[in-house]
Amino acid sequence: MSTESDAPGRKTVRKAFLKFYRQWPTFGDDSDERAFAEWQALQHSEREAAASLLPAFLSFSAMKGQTVKFAASTYLKERRWQEVPEGMEATTGPSIAATFGKAWMAERFIRLADPCARLPPLTRFQESEIAGGRADRKALWRERMQKMGWPAVNAMHEQAVRYPGRGVRVSPQTVLLSADFEQVRVDGNLWRAWEAEHHAHGYPWLPDTGRVEWVYFPPISDEDGPKAALAAFFDRLERIGRTSGAAAQ
């Protein structure tokens, strides 16, 4: 039977668990109770190892081409952090994400989560073209949004074309958010579906990827395709808190 003196200890354990759990790739779609039960079953030193080695575990899984989709309870019960090779330290600070790679794309979507910037009004010439039936207002506004609505995203695109080897600085949180991203072939059907989804929102689309044939996007788990995947990513971003690691370009 619990006693009053036990409460602070349980609160501390719960707080540490939530800090770990909110970084798990399937957070929100997972079983909180099951994961917490496994967390409580661990020794204090094991909890510390499970939490501190999580970024390294996700990075190691990505290096092997594996997507982490299993529950946090499985990670804890099977002590999966022990799979991390000795010497492979957890990411504790900003890192450079390769252009068009997982973390680079996650950073890009994080920036797209920002509201569209305030746009200047259409020009007199454009208004004249609309009045004469030679232009469509919605199309002109969409084009304006793509060019000026998300300047931080366009800055990434410009750098990707001019200096593809530079990459972009991202936070450990961004690396974690990208852990379950999946490859999409450039110019393939799914690529076109993602392009259409960007167009529907007025988002700027990706620039020429050069020799890169595969680019990473949020995972698609149902028939709704990119629309549902994008909504799920933004929802997860909102729930865990946005921590963009972008450096000033």
Short mmCIF file of C-alpha atoms in Angstrom, two decimals:
data_model
loop_
_atom_site.label_atom_id
_atom_site.label_comp_id
_atom_site.label_asym_id
_atom_site.label_seq_id
_atom_site.Cartn_x
_atom_site.Cartn_y
_atom_site.Cartn_z
CA MET A 1 0.00 0.00 0.00
CA SER A 2 1.36 3.42 -0.93
CA THR A 3 2.26 5.94 1.73
CA GLU A 4 2.41 9.71 1.67
CA SER A 5 6.20 9.60 1.72
CA ASP A 6 6.18 7.59 -1.52
CA ALA A 7 4.44 10.34 -3.51
CA PRO A 8 7.46 12.57 -4.23
CA GLY A 9 9.40 9.56 -5.50
CA ARG A 10 6.61 8.52 -7.84
CA LYS A 11 6.23 12.09 -9.10
CA THR A 12 9.92 12.25 -9.88
CA VAL A 13 9.78 8.93 -11.72
CA ARG A 14 6.71 10.06 -13.66
CA LYS A 15 8.31 13.37 -14.61
CA ALA A 16 11.43 11.63 -15.90
CA PHE A 17 9.27 9.18 -17.84
CA LEU A 18 7.28 11.93 -19.56
CA LYS A 19 10.48 13.71 -20.57
CA PHE A 20 11.61 10.48 -22.23
CA TYR A 21 8.22 9.48 -23.62
CA ARG A 22 7.51 12.76 -25.41
CA GLN A 23 10.56 12.13 -27.58
CA TRP A 24 9.40 8.70 -28.69
CA PRO A 25 8.58 8.54 -32.46
CA THR A 26 5.09 7.09 -31.91
CA PHE A 27 4.26 9.33 -28.95
CA GLY A 28 0.53 10.03 -28.90
CA ASP A 29 -0.32 6.83 -30.76
CA ASP A 30 1.31 4.66 -28.13
CA SER A 31 0.12 3.24 -24.80
CA ASP A 32 1.17 5.61 -22.04
CA GLU A 33 0.19 3.20 -19.26
CA ARG A 34 2.05 0.22 -20.72
CA ALA A 35 5.17 2.26 -21.34
CA PHE A 36 5.09 3.75 -17.85
CA ALA A 37 4.68 0.30 -16.32
CA GLU A 38 7.84 -0.86 -18.10
CA TRP A 39 9.61 2.34 -17.05
CA GLN A 40 8.77 1.66 -13.40
CA ALA A 41 10.08 -1.89 -13.71
CA LEU A 42 13.55 -0.59 -14.58
CA GLN A 43 16.29 0.29 -12.15
CA HIS A 44 17.15 3.99 -11.84
CA SER A 45 20.40 3.52 -13.79
CA GLU A 46 18.50 1.71 -16.55
CA ARG A 47 15.99 4.55 -16.84
CA GLU A 48 18.84 7.02 -17.21
CA ALA A 49 20.45 4.87 -19.90
CA ALA A 50 17.14 4.37 -21.74
CA ALA A 51 16.54 8.12 -21.88
CA SER A 52 20.07 9.32 -22.60
CA LEU A 53 20.67 6.75 -25.34
CA LEU A 54 17.35 7.26 -27.12
CA PRO A 55 18.72 9.78 -29.68
CA ALA A 56 21.65 7.47 -30.41
CA PHE A 57 19.32 4.48 -30.73
CA LEU A 58 17.14 6.33 -33.25
CA SER A 59 20.18 7.52 -35.19
CA PHE A 60 21.64 4.01 -35.22
CA SER A 61 18.32 2.59 -36.45
CA ALA A 62 18.22 5.19 -39.24
CA MET A 63 21.78 4.32 -40.24
CA LYS A 64 20.64 0.72 -40.67
CA GLY A 65 17.70 1.87 -42.78
CA GLN A 66 15.19 0.90 -40.11
CA THR A 67 12.13 2.93 -39.14
CA VAL A 68 11.20 2.83 -35.46
CA LYS A 69 7.49 2.05 -35.35
CA PHE A 70 7.27 -0.22 -32.32
CA ALA A 71 5.97 0.95 -28.95
CA ALA A 72 8.04 2.67 -26.29
CA SER A 73 7.11 -0.19 -23.95
CA THR A 74 8.95 -2.58 -26.28
CA TYR A 75 12.05 -0.39 -26.24
CA LEU A 76 11.99 -0.41 -22.44
CA LYS A 77 11.00 -4.04 -21.86
CA GLU A 78 13.59 -5.40 -24.30
CA ARG A 79 16.21 -2.83 -23.22
CA ARG A 80 16.78 -1.91 -26.84
CA TRP A 81 19.13 0.95 -25.95
CA GLN A 82 21.72 -1.74 -25.31
CA GLU A 83 21.89 -2.25 -29.08
CA VAL A 84 23.66 1.09 -29.50
CA PRO A 85 27.33 0.43 -30.36
CA GLU A 86 29.85 1.45 -27.75
CA GLY A 87 31.19 4.92 -28.43
CA MET A 88 28.13 6.09 -30.35
CA GLU A 89 27.09 8.91 -28.07
CA ALA A 90 23.63 10.38 -27.92
CA THR A 91 23.11 13.64 -29.74
CA THR A 92 23.05 16.40 -27.13
CA GLY A 93 23.55 19.50 -29.25
CA PRO A 94 22.84 20.92 -32.70
CA SER A 95 24.08 18.94 -35.68
CA ILE A 96 24.33 19.48 -39.42
CA ALA A 97 21.61 17.74 -41.43
CA ALA A 98 22.49 16.68 -44.96
CA THR A 99 20.52 18.40 -47.71
CA PHE A 100 17.34 16.47 -48.58
CA GLY A 101 18.05 13.98 -45.78
CA LYS A 102 15.67 13.02 -42.98
CA ALA A 103 16.51 15.77 -40.49
CA TRP A 104 16.81 18.39 -43.25
CA MET A 105 13.29 17.58 -44.42
CA ALA A 106 11.97 17.57 -40.86
CA GLU A 107 13.43 21.04 -40.34
CA ARG A 108 11.79 22.14 -43.57
CA PHE A 109 8.37 20.90 -42.42
CA ILE A 110 8.89 22.55 -39.03
CA ARG A 111 9.39 25.85 -40.84
CA LEU A 112 6.31 25.21 -42.96
CA ALA A 113 4.32 24.88 -39.73
CA ASP A 114 4.79 28.62 -39.20
CA PRO A 115 1.92 30.84 -40.39
CA CYS A 116 2.21 32.33 -43.84
CA ALA A 117 4.05 35.66 -43.74
CA ARG A 118 2.08 38.82 -44.39
CA LEU A 119 1.92 39.30 -48.14
CA PRO A 120 1.86 42.57 -50.09
CA PRO A 121 -1.31 43.32 -52.08
CA LEU A 122 -1.56 42.41 -55.73
CA THR A 123 -0.24 45.00 -58.17
CA ARG A 124 -2.50 47.25 -60.23
CA PHE A 125 -1.48 45.33 -63.32
CA GLN A 126 -2.48 42.03 -61.72
CA GLU A 127 -5.81 43.48 -60.60
CA SER A 128 -6.35 44.70 -64.17
CA GLU A 129 -5.58 41.24 -65.53
CA ILE A 130 -8.06 39.71 -63.09
CA ALA A 131 -10.74 42.25 -64.03
CA GLY A 132 -10.19 41.47 -67.70
CA GLY A 133 -10.53 37.74 -67.11
CA ARG A 134 -6.93 37.10 -68.11
CA ALA A 135 -5.75 35.98 -64.66
CA ASP A 136 -7.13 34.08 -61.68
CA ARG A 137 -6.99 35.75 -58.27
CA LYS A 138 -6.55 32.51 -56.32
CA ALA A 139 -3.75 31.37 -58.61
CA LEU A 140 -1.93 34.69 -58.22
CA TRP A 141 -2.24 34.59 -54.43
CA ARG A 142 -1.05 30.99 -54.34
CA GLU A 143 1.99 31.93 -56.41
CA ARG A 144 2.66 34.85 -54.07
CA MET A 145 2.40 32.56 -51.03
CA GLN A 146 4.87 30.12 -52.56
CA LYS A 147 7.40 32.87 -53.25
CA MET A 148 6.99 35.03 -50.13
CA GLY A 149 4.90 33.17 -47.57
CA TRP A 150 7.66 31.05 -46.00
CA PRO A 151 10.99 32.85 -46.53
CA ALA A 152 12.85 30.52 -44.14
CA VAL A 153 11.84 27.54 -46.29
CA ASN A 154 12.79 29.30 -49.51
CA ALA A 155 16.17 30.10 -47.94
CA MET A 156 16.71 26.37 -47.41
CA HIS A 157 15.76 25.70 -51.02
CA GLU A 158 18.13 28.34 -52.34
CA GLN A 159 20.99 26.96 -50.28
CA ALA A 160 20.18 23.41 -51.41
CA VAL A 161 20.63 24.49 -55.02
CA ARG A 162 23.65 26.77 -54.61
CA TYR A 163 25.49 24.98 -51.80
CA PRO A 164 24.08 21.44 -51.48
CA GLY A 165 27.03 20.28 -49.40
CA ARG A 166 26.41 22.72 -46.56
CA GLY A 167 23.31 21.16 -45.07
CA VAL A 168 21.45 22.95 -42.29
CA ARG A 169 21.92 23.10 -38.54
CA VAL A 170 19.17 21.27 -36.64
CA SER A 171 18.36 20.49 -33.02
CA PRO A 172 18.30 17.02 -31.44
CA GLN A 173 14.52 17.39 -31.29
CA THR A 174 14.39 17.77 -35.06
CA VAL A 175 16.52 14.65 -35.52
CA LEU A 176 14.06 12.73 -33.34
CA LEU A 177 11.09 14.06 -35.30
CA SER A 178 12.64 12.77 -38.52
CA ALA A 179 13.36 9.26 -37.22
CA ASP A 180 10.35 7.67 -38.91
CA PHE A 181 10.51 9.62 -42.18
CA GLU A 182 10.34 7.42 -45.27
CA GLN A 183 12.06 7.59 -48.65
CA VAL A 184 10.14 8.89 -51.65
CA ARG A 185 11.54 8.57 -55.16
CA VAL A 186 11.99 11.87 -56.96
CA ASP A 187 9.42 12.27 -59.78
CA GLY A 188 7.57 9.12 -58.71
CA ASN A 189 3.83 8.92 -58.06
CA LEU A 190 4.15 9.60 -54.34
CA TRP A 191 6.49 12.50 -55.06
CA ARG A 192 3.81 14.03 -57.28
CA ALA A 193 1.20 13.44 -54.58
CA TRP A 194 3.34 15.36 -52.09
CA GLU A 195 3.83 18.13 -54.63
CA ALA A 196 0.06 18.40 -55.08
CA GLU A 197 -0.41 18.59 -51.31
CA HIS A 198 2.08 21.46 -51.13
CA HIS A 199 0.28 23.21 -53.97
CA ALA A 200 -3.06 22.86 -52.17
CA HIS A 201 -1.66 24.72 -49.14
CA GLY A 202 0.26 27.30 -51.15
CA TYR A 203 3.55 25.92 -49.81
CA PRO A 204 6.73 26.30 -51.86
CA TRP A 205 7.71 23.01 -53.49
CA LEU A 206 11.18 21.50 -53.40
CA PRO A 207 13.80 22.74 -55.86
CA ASP A 208 15.70 20.56 -58.31
CA THR A 209 17.34 17.82 -56.24
CA GLY A 210 20.24 17.33 -58.64
CA ARG A 211 21.65 13.82 -58.35
CA VAL A 212 19.58 13.00 -55.28
CA GLU A 213 17.04 10.35 -56.29
CA TRP A 214 15.33 9.79 -52.93
CA VAL A 215 14.00 12.39 -50.48
CA TYR A 216 12.43 11.81 -47.06
CA PHE A 217 8.87 12.65 -46.03
CA PRO A 218 6.61 11.92 -43.04
CA PRO A 219 5.37 8.31 -43.13
CA ILE A 220 2.09 7.53 -44.86
CA SER A 221 0.01 4.99 -42.96
CA ASP A 222 -3.41 5.15 -44.60
CA GLU A 223 -5.22 5.78 -47.86
CA ASP A 224 -5.45 9.53 -47.24
CA GLY A 225 -1.83 9.81 -48.34
CA PRO A 226 0.25 12.98 -47.89
CA LYS A 227 -2.69 14.98 -46.53
CA ALA A 228 -3.06 12.76 -43.47
CA ALA A 229 0.71 12.32 -43.09
CA LEU A 230 1.27 16.08 -43.07
CA ALA A 231 -1.56 16.66 -40.59
CA ALA A 232 -0.16 13.93 -38.32
CA PHE A 233 3.31 15.48 -38.40
CA PHE A 234 2.01 18.95 -37.55
CA ASP A 235 -0.15 17.50 -34.79
CA ARG A 236 2.80 15.68 -33.30
CA LEU A 237 4.90 18.82 -33.59
CA GLU A 238 2.26 20.76 -31.70
CA ARG A 239 1.98 18.14 -28.95
CA ILE A 240 5.67 17.76 -28.17
CA GLY A 241 6.55 21.42 -28.64
CA ARG A 242 8.31 22.99 -31.57
CA THR A 243 12.08 23.12 -31.21
CA SER A 244 13.60 24.23 -34.46
CA GLY A 245 17.35 24.00 -34.58
CA ALA A 246 17.78 26.19 -37.62
CA ALA A 247 20.76 28.48 -37.57
CA ALA A 248 20.56 31.90 -39.09
CA GLN A 249 21.31 31.54 -42.76
#
